[in-house]
Amino acid sequence: MGRRFGWIVVLAIWLPGFASGQEDADCLICHEDDSIEREGDWRPGTSVFVDPEVIASSMHEGMMCIDCHVDATDDHDERLPSLACADCHDESQEAFDAGMHGESMAEGNELAPTCGDCHGGHDIQPIDDPSSPAHRRNVLLTCSRCHANAEFIERAELHRVSPLEGYEQSVHFGAIVDGEEGATCTDCHGAHGLFRASDPRSAIHASNISTTCGQCHEEIRQVYDVSVHGDAVAEGLDDAPTCIDCHGEHEIRSHVDPASSVYPAELSKTTCVWCHESATIQRRYGLAGHRKESYADSYHGLADQAGSTTVANCASCHGVHDILPSTDSSSTIHPDNLVGTCGECHPGASANFAAGKIHAGSGDSDEDHLFVAFARTFYLWLIVVVIGGMAIHNFLDLRLKGRVGRLPRGKDHQRFTPNERGQHAVMAVSFIVLAYTGFALKFPDAWWAWPLVWLNGGEETRRVIHRIAGVVMVAVCLYHLVWIVVTARGREQLGQMRPRVQDAHDVVQMFGYYVGKRPHRPSFDRFGYIEKAEYWALVWGSAVMAITGFALWFETEVLLLIPKWGFDLATVVHYYEAWLATLAIVVWHFYWVIFNPDVYPMSLVWWDGHLSDEEMRHEHPRELERLQAEQEEEDTL
């Protein structure tokens, strides 16, 4: 039989139309066997069984085998020559031949896809038929047979590792799953004429991406094309950002998805800074540097790092797709438009919002106002001198005391009343909460800040807690002010806390004692320079923190009264005053009430308000003498 068909093929070469005498039944002699398989290529074991009923129900119903397999003979090779699809689909074939799949096939690459690989074999259906592998709902699976096949990717030496994994996380895939219209492979890459991204003919070439995406997002495309980024792409600048540079390629997520590259919290961390923090791009296009740092130092940046999704980010001020240079009168950051831009989040914003450098305010930038830079330098030196002095003082004290035991506890003398202990407790708790929540804004990634990140609301919750603690601290300060003015006890305590010349003498004598120049410590009254330094530092610090804190809280109202550099000054002072106060508490106060060998592991006078005779004689001998003298005078009356 094979010899007979061989002669038929030979004659068909010389006698036009003779080959058409081969009937489908001749082909089915072999191909009707459902166990027949093709061997010899990279995909062995592929079934080549043909079901006539399948062909009859396809769009090629009525066509004969040799209409497509024009060169088929009864003794053909394992793999038939290319199908004659071009005889009917010449335009599609022309596009395919020009693309990278067609080029690969022309080079004899056995991995190159054929028409049947994408459209199906004998069961070919129109592409608008849901059963067709080329139907838009099935294209993903069709392309994935190769592009999500690890063996194929390795054999073809593709640079991309399974784009399917990313695409399945995208909004496009989600839309298709939900039965809606979503972009699939062919919408972006093309159907037959697929080209490499580096080829200007490709739908995913940088110069064509906005047009490709614009098939579905036309309004956005129009806005983007006239933006500074769109202009740069049109000029052929190969490092100009296109849609995929911001949104991603296959894994395009919704902007409300935390994993999205255009999620608000990601813009200033990765998406925008990918280009704008590049030294090469900054030099090439004359862009200003250190924008990420200046933003990160602002409240907006700090809240952004802490997870806030409502605070202003890059896009809030510069725009999303309609980004224009500040010199363009239509730009959201043009000087004439800044008030309106700020007003989007701060209703009632005045010209003071824009009265200064926007990307400045931390005191360490050349663009900072002179007063802001001075405040930062002043505080840094103040912290070094004051905290350093405290540390040296305490070290000398500890060196002399060594391992002496704590003084005996007792309740011989009341030092603080319940009212005073209550004021101290409220102040202590509010201060600790303020310090914790305040520094958590600056260092949101620190291990100790995780509870605030974990709390529902994240940065919003932290802000509320911080402000409540601030109000409590201000309230206890005001109460204390009234107390020292109205009550006799308060006036007495204030009188004892008043700085005197004797305090300066006590400091000199104490250091003389520390270095061995004096045999004894100075004799203190009710309050020595140690307590007075703490008290008046607290008064000063509370006033500064309250004023600057409320300024930062009510920034819109404050900026109606002062220029932006004044607001920046408040920000810098608030931050560094917080450091000064916290370090003073840790280095100075904690030493005297916790680590001081005289009271270790803790002085409990804050709890019960009493001291023993031994404690009074050691810490406040002049007060003890005065109290004893007063008692003797009363006893003689």
Short mmCIF file of C-alpha atoms in Angstrom, two decimals, residues 60-392:
data_model
loop_
_atom_site.label_atom_id
_atom_site.label_comp_id
_atom_site.label_asym_id
_atom_site.label_seq_id
_atom_site.Cartn_x
_atom_site.Cartn_y
_atom_site.Cartn_z
CA HIS A 60 -13.23 23.66 8.87
CA GLU A 61 -16.20 21.37 8.38
CA GLY A 62 -16.31 20.06 4.82
CA MET A 63 -12.58 20.50 4.17
CA MET A 64 -10.43 17.53 3.31
CA CYS A 65 -7.21 16.53 5.04
CA ILE A 66 -5.10 17.49 2.02
CA ASP A 67 -6.67 20.95 1.94
CA CYS A 68 -4.46 21.74 4.90
CA HIS A 69 -1.83 18.97 4.71
CA VAL A 70 -1.14 19.55 1.03
CA ASP A 71 2.10 17.58 1.02
CA ALA A 72 0.85 14.63 3.00
CA THR A 73 1.36 11.14 1.58
CA ASP A 74 0.53 7.77 3.00
CA ASP A 75 4.15 7.23 4.05
CA HIS A 76 4.95 10.77 5.30
CA ASP A 77 7.52 11.49 8.01
CA GLU A 78 6.72 11.55 11.72
CA ARG A 79 6.16 15.31 11.55
CA LEU A 80 4.24 16.75 8.61
CA PRO A 81 5.46 19.83 6.79
CA SER A 82 3.88 23.14 7.69
CA LEU A 83 0.18 23.49 7.17
CA ALA A 84 -1.14 25.46 4.24
CA CYS A 85 -2.96 27.94 6.49
CA ALA A 86 -1.63 30.82 4.40
CA ASP A 87 -3.76 29.70 1.44
CA CYS A 88 -6.81 31.03 3.31
CA HIS A 89 -5.26 33.23 6.02
CA ASP A 90 -2.58 35.08 4.10
CA GLU A 91 -2.63 38.27 6.20
CA SER A 92 -2.28 36.37 9.45
CA GLN A 93 0.50 34.27 7.98
CA GLU A 94 2.34 37.36 6.79
CA ALA A 95 2.17 38.90 10.25
CA PHE A 96 3.28 35.63 11.84
CA ASP A 97 6.24 35.24 9.47
CA ALA A 98 7.48 38.74 10.34
CA GLY A 99 7.32 38.10 14.09
CA MET A 100 9.77 36.31 16.32
CA HIS A 101 7.72 33.07 16.27
CA GLY A 102 7.80 33.04 12.49
CA GLU A 103 11.50 33.85 12.39
CA SER A 104 12.19 31.03 14.82
CA MET A 105 10.23 28.63 12.67
CA ALA A 106 12.05 29.76 9.53
CA GLU A 107 15.32 29.00 11.28
CA GLY A 108 14.13 25.44 11.81
CA ASN A 109 13.65 25.74 15.55
CA GLU A 110 11.53 22.79 16.60
CA LEU A 111 10.27 24.79 19.61
CA ALA A 112 8.63 27.43 17.43
CA PRO A 113 4.82 27.40 17.72
CA THR A 114 2.67 26.54 14.74
CA CYS A 115 -0.83 27.78 13.96
CA GLY A 116 -2.23 24.62 15.51
CA ASP A 117 -0.36 25.16 18.79
CA CYS A 118 -2.39 28.30 19.42
CA HIS A 119 -5.63 27.74 17.51
CA GLY A 120 -6.01 24.02 17.98
CA GLY A 121 -5.74 21.14 15.57
CA HIS A 122 -8.70 19.43 14.03
CA ASP A 123 -11.14 21.02 16.46
CA ILE A 124 -10.40 24.62 15.41
CA GLN A 125 -13.17 27.06 16.32
CA PRO A 126 -13.61 30.78 15.67
CA ILE A 127 -11.75 32.91 18.20
CA ASP A 128 -15.04 34.24 19.55
CA ASP A 129 -16.09 30.70 20.46
CA PRO A 130 -15.48 30.04 24.19
CA SER A 131 -14.15 26.58 23.35
CA SER A 132 -11.38 27.95 21.12
CA PRO A 133 -7.89 28.06 22.68
CA ALA A 134 -7.52 31.45 20.99
CA HIS A 135 -10.62 32.84 22.72
CA ARG A 136 -9.58 35.69 25.01
CA ARG A 137 -10.59 33.72 28.10
CA ASN A 138 -8.38 30.81 27.03
CA VAL A 139 -5.38 32.67 25.60
CA LEU A 140 -3.61 32.65 28.96
CA LEU A 141 -3.70 28.86 29.16
CA THR A 142 -2.71 28.54 25.52
CA CYS A 143 0.36 30.75 25.91
CA SER A 144 1.17 29.10 29.22
CA ARG A 145 1.64 25.70 27.62
CA CYS A 146 5.02 27.00 26.54
CA HIS A 147 5.71 30.10 28.61
CA ALA A 148 4.83 28.49 31.94
CA ASN A 149 6.51 25.19 31.05
CA ALA A 150 9.79 24.94 32.95
CA GLU A 151 11.26 22.48 30.44
CA PHE A 152 10.35 24.71 27.51
CA ILE A 153 11.74 27.83 29.21
CA GLU A 154 15.02 26.04 29.83
CA ARG A 155 15.26 24.57 26.32
CA ALA A 156 14.34 27.86 24.65
CA GLU A 157 16.74 29.80 26.94
CA LEU A 158 14.11 32.42 27.66
CA HIS A 159 15.12 35.33 29.88
CA ARG A 160 11.65 35.55 31.44
CA VAL A 161 10.69 32.96 34.03
CA SER A 162 7.00 32.11 33.76
CA PRO A 163 5.16 35.44 33.44
CA LEU A 164 2.03 33.48 34.35
CA GLU A 165 2.89 33.63 38.06
CA GLY A 166 2.82 37.41 38.04
CA TYR A 167 -0.16 37.73 35.72
CA GLU A 168 -2.32 35.57 37.99
CA GLN A 169 -1.92 38.24 40.70
CA SER A 170 -2.97 41.07 38.40
CA VAL A 171 -6.20 43.03 38.10
CA HIS A 172 -6.43 41.89 34.50
CA PHE A 173 -6.53 38.22 35.46
CA GLY A 174 -8.95 38.99 38.29
CA ALA A 175 -11.31 40.65 35.85
CA ILE A 176 -11.27 37.63 33.55
CA VAL A 177 -11.93 35.28 36.47
CA ASP A 178 -14.90 37.46 37.47
CA GLY A 179 -16.32 37.20 33.97
CA GLU A 180 -15.39 40.75 33.03
CA GLU A 181 -13.20 42.17 30.30
CA GLY A 182 -9.56 41.98 31.30
CA ALA A 183 -6.41 42.32 29.24
CA THR A 184 -4.90 39.02 28.21
CA CYS A 185 -1.62 38.07 26.49
CA THR A 186 -2.64 38.99 22.95
CA ASP A 187 -4.07 42.37 24.00
CA CYS A 188 -0.61 43.56 24.98
CA HIS A 189 1.79 41.42 22.93
CA GLY A 190 -0.27 41.06 19.78
CA ALA A 191 -1.72 37.93 18.17
CA HIS A 192 0.27 36.84 15.12
CA GLY A 193 2.89 39.55 14.74
CA LEU A 194 4.71 39.18 18.06
CA PHE A 195 8.01 41.04 18.32
CA ARG A 196 10.66 41.40 20.98
CA ALA A 197 10.30 44.38 23.31
CA SER A 198 13.43 45.90 21.80
CA ASP A 199 11.86 45.90 18.34
CA PRO A 200 10.14 49.24 17.49
CA ARG A 201 7.40 47.23 15.77
CA SER A 202 6.52 45.52 19.05
CA ALA A 203 3.37 46.52 20.91
CA ILE A 204 5.44 46.45 24.10
CA HIS A 205 8.29 48.57 22.79
CA ALA A 206 8.74 51.60 25.05
CA SER A 207 7.49 53.96 22.35
CA ASN A 208 4.31 51.92 21.88
CA ILE A 209 3.36 50.93 25.42
CA SER A 210 1.10 53.91 26.11
CA THR A 211 -0.76 53.16 22.86
CA THR A 212 -1.05 49.51 23.78
CA CYS A 213 -2.36 50.25 27.26
CA GLY A 214 -4.47 53.04 25.79
CA GLN A 215 -6.58 50.50 23.94
CA CYS A 216 -8.41 50.09 27.24
CA HIS A 217 -7.21 53.17 29.12
CA GLU A 218 -7.62 55.85 26.49
CA GLU A 219 -8.26 58.79 28.83
CA ILE A 220 -5.18 57.98 30.86
CA ARG A 221 -3.11 57.61 27.69
CA GLN A 222 -4.09 61.10 26.55
CA VAL A 223 -3.04 62.57 29.89
CA TYR A 224 0.20 60.59 30.04
CA ASP A 225 1.27 61.44 26.49
CA VAL A 226 1.45 65.17 27.28
CA SER A 227 3.19 64.66 30.64
CA VAL A 228 6.91 65.08 31.21
CA HIS A 229 7.28 61.30 31.07
CA GLY A 230 5.22 60.95 27.90
CA ASP A 231 7.23 63.71 26.22
CA ALA A 232 10.46 61.96 27.16
CA VAL A 233 9.24 58.69 25.64
CA ALA A 234 8.16 60.48 22.47
CA GLU A 235 11.67 61.95 22.21
CA GLY A 236 13.07 58.42 22.22
CA LEU A 237 14.75 58.59 25.63
CA ASP A 238 15.25 54.96 26.53
CA ASP A 239 15.23 55.57 30.30
CA ALA A 240 11.94 57.48 30.30
CA PRO A 241 9.29 55.70 32.41
CA THR A 242 6.38 54.05 30.65
CA CYS A 243 3.24 52.46 32.07
CA ILE A 244 5.01 49.24 33.01
CA ASP A 245 7.84 50.99 34.85
CA CYS A 246 5.35 52.20 37.44
CA HIS A 247 2.58 49.61 37.30
CA GLY A 248 4.62 46.53 36.51
CA GLU A 249 4.51 44.25 33.49
CA HIS A 250 2.49 41.13 34.15
CA GLU A 251 1.79 41.57 37.88
CA ILE A 252 -0.26 44.73 37.52
CA ARG A 253 -2.19 45.16 40.76
CA SER A 254 -4.79 47.65 41.91
CA HIS A 255 -3.45 50.82 43.54
CA VAL A 256 -5.31 49.84 46.73
CA ASP A 257 -3.48 46.51 46.93
CA PRO A 258 -0.58 46.78 49.46
CA ALA A 259 1.51 44.55 47.17
CA SER A 260 1.10 46.94 44.23
CA SER A 261 4.00 49.05 43.04
CA VAL A 262 1.62 52.03 42.91
CA TYR A 263 0.20 51.49 46.40
CA PRO A 264 0.57 54.84 48.21
CA ALA A 265 3.16 53.55 50.67
CA GLU A 266 5.32 52.15 47.85
CA LEU A 267 5.56 55.26 45.69
CA SER A 268 8.12 57.08 47.80
CA LYS A 269 9.96 53.90 48.80
CA THR A 270 10.56 52.19 45.47
CA THR A 271 8.49 53.23 42.47
CA CYS A 272 9.36 56.91 42.06
CA VAL A 273 12.78 56.76 43.71
CA TRP A 274 13.87 53.98 41.35
CA CYS A 275 14.58 56.73 38.82
CA HIS A 276 14.67 59.92 40.87
CA GLU A 277 17.31 58.64 43.29
CA SER A 278 19.51 57.39 40.47
CA ALA A 279 22.68 59.48 40.34
CA THR A 280 23.02 58.72 36.62
CA ILE A 281 19.53 60.02 35.78
CA GLN A 282 19.97 63.03 38.04
CA ARG A 283 23.15 64.02 36.24
CA ARG A 284 21.79 63.25 32.78
CA TYR A 285 18.65 65.36 33.13
CA GLY A 286 19.71 67.87 35.78
CA LEU A 287 17.23 66.57 38.35
CA ALA A 288 17.52 67.60 41.99
CA GLY A 289 18.85 64.91 44.33
CA HIS A 290 18.08 63.78 47.86
CA ARG A 291 14.35 64.13 47.35
CA LYS A 292 13.66 60.83 49.06
CA GLU A 293 15.67 61.87 52.12
CA SER A 294 13.97 65.24 52.46
CA TYR A 295 10.54 63.66 52.05
CA ALA A 296 11.39 60.90 54.53
CA ASP A 297 12.34 63.53 57.15
CA SER A 298 9.01 65.33 56.82
CA TYR A 299 5.85 64.32 58.66
CA HIS A 300 4.43 63.11 55.36
CA GLY A 301 7.39 60.83 54.85
CA LEU A 302 7.51 59.60 58.42
CA ALA A 303 3.79 58.79 58.44
CA ASP A 304 4.19 57.12 55.05
CA GLN A 305 6.94 54.87 56.43
CA ALA A 306 4.73 54.06 59.40
CA GLY A 307 2.08 52.69 57.02
CA SER A 308 -0.34 55.59 56.61
CA THR A 309 -2.34 55.30 53.39
CA THR A 310 -3.84 58.78 53.60
CA VAL A 311 -0.77 60.95 54.07
CA ALA A 312 0.60 62.82 51.06
CA ASN A 313 3.03 60.91 48.86
CA CYS A 314 4.85 61.74 45.60
CA ALA A 315 1.70 61.46 43.48
CA SER A 316 -0.36 63.59 45.89
CA CYS A 317 1.67 66.66 44.99
CA HIS A 318 3.22 65.89 41.59
CA GLY A 319 0.25 64.12 40.05
CA VAL A 320 -0.23 60.59 38.80
CA HIS A 321 -0.26 60.38 35.02
CA ASP A 322 -0.30 64.13 34.42
CA ILE A 323 3.15 64.87 35.92
CA LEU A 324 4.54 68.13 34.56
CA PRO A 325 7.66 70.17 35.39
CA SER A 326 7.26 72.91 37.98
CA THR A 327 7.89 75.51 35.25
CA ASP A 328 4.71 74.46 33.43
CA SER A 329 1.77 76.65 34.41
CA SER A 330 -0.48 73.58 34.32
CA SER A 331 1.67 71.66 36.78
CA THR A 332 0.30 70.93 40.24
CA ILE A 333 3.63 72.07 41.68
CA HIS A 334 3.85 75.32 39.71
CA PRO A 335 4.20 78.18 42.26
CA ASP A 336 0.81 79.56 41.27
CA ASN A 337 -0.85 76.19 41.91
CA LEU A 338 0.84 75.03 45.10
CA VAL A 339 -1.78 76.52 47.42
CA GLY A 340 -4.49 74.63 45.58
CA THR A 341 -2.45 71.43 45.64
CA CYS A 342 -1.83 71.70 49.39
CA GLY A 343 -5.49 72.60 49.83
CA GLU A 344 -6.52 69.19 48.53
CA CYS A 345 -5.56 67.77 51.92
CA HIS A 346 -5.48 70.98 53.96
CA PRO A 347 -8.67 72.94 53.30
CA GLY A 348 -8.06 76.62 53.85
CA ALA A 349 -4.37 76.40 53.03
CA SER A 350 -2.79 79.81 52.56
CA ALA A 351 0.22 81.07 50.63
CA ASN A 352 2.36 80.26 53.69
CA PHE A 353 2.14 76.58 52.77
CA ALA A 354 4.30 77.30 49.75
CA ALA A 355 6.40 80.05 51.33
CA GLY A 356 9.58 78.02 51.47
CA LYS A 357 11.30 74.99 50.04
CA ILE A 358 8.98 72.01 50.01
CA HIS A 359 11.70 69.35 50.04
CA ALA A 360 13.42 70.89 53.06
CA GLY A 361 12.81 71.36 56.75
CA SER A 362 15.01 68.87 58.60
CA GLY A 363 17.83 71.35 59.11
CA ASP A 364 20.49 69.31 57.29
CA SER A 365 19.83 70.48 53.74
CA ASP A 366 21.38 73.37 51.85
CA GLU A 367 17.84 74.43 50.98
CA ASP A 368 16.79 74.82 54.63
CA HIS A 369 16.04 78.24 56.07
CA LEU A 370 18.89 79.70 58.12
CA PHE A 371 16.89 79.55 61.36
CA VAL A 372 15.96 75.92 60.79
CA ALA A 373 19.56 74.90 60.15
CA PHE A 374 20.71 76.89 63.17
CA ALA A 375 18.13 75.25 65.45
CA ARG A 376 19.32 71.78 64.45
CA THR A 377 22.99 72.66 65.01
CA PHE A 378 22.18 74.34 68.32
CA TYR A 379 20.29 71.35 69.64
CA LEU A 380 22.91 68.85 68.54
CA TRP A 381 25.57 70.74 70.49
CA LEU A 382 23.20 71.24 73.43
CA ILE A 383 22.53 67.51 73.59
CA VAL A 384 26.24 66.69 73.47
CA VAL A 385 27.15 69.21 76.18
CA VAL A 386 24.18 68.67 78.53
CA ILE A 387 23.84 64.90 78.27
CA GLY A 388 27.60 64.47 78.16
CA GLY A 389 27.94 66.57 81.32
CA MET A 390 25.25 64.54 83.05
CA ALA A 391 26.96 61.29 82.08
CA ILE A 392 30.34 62.48 83.44
#
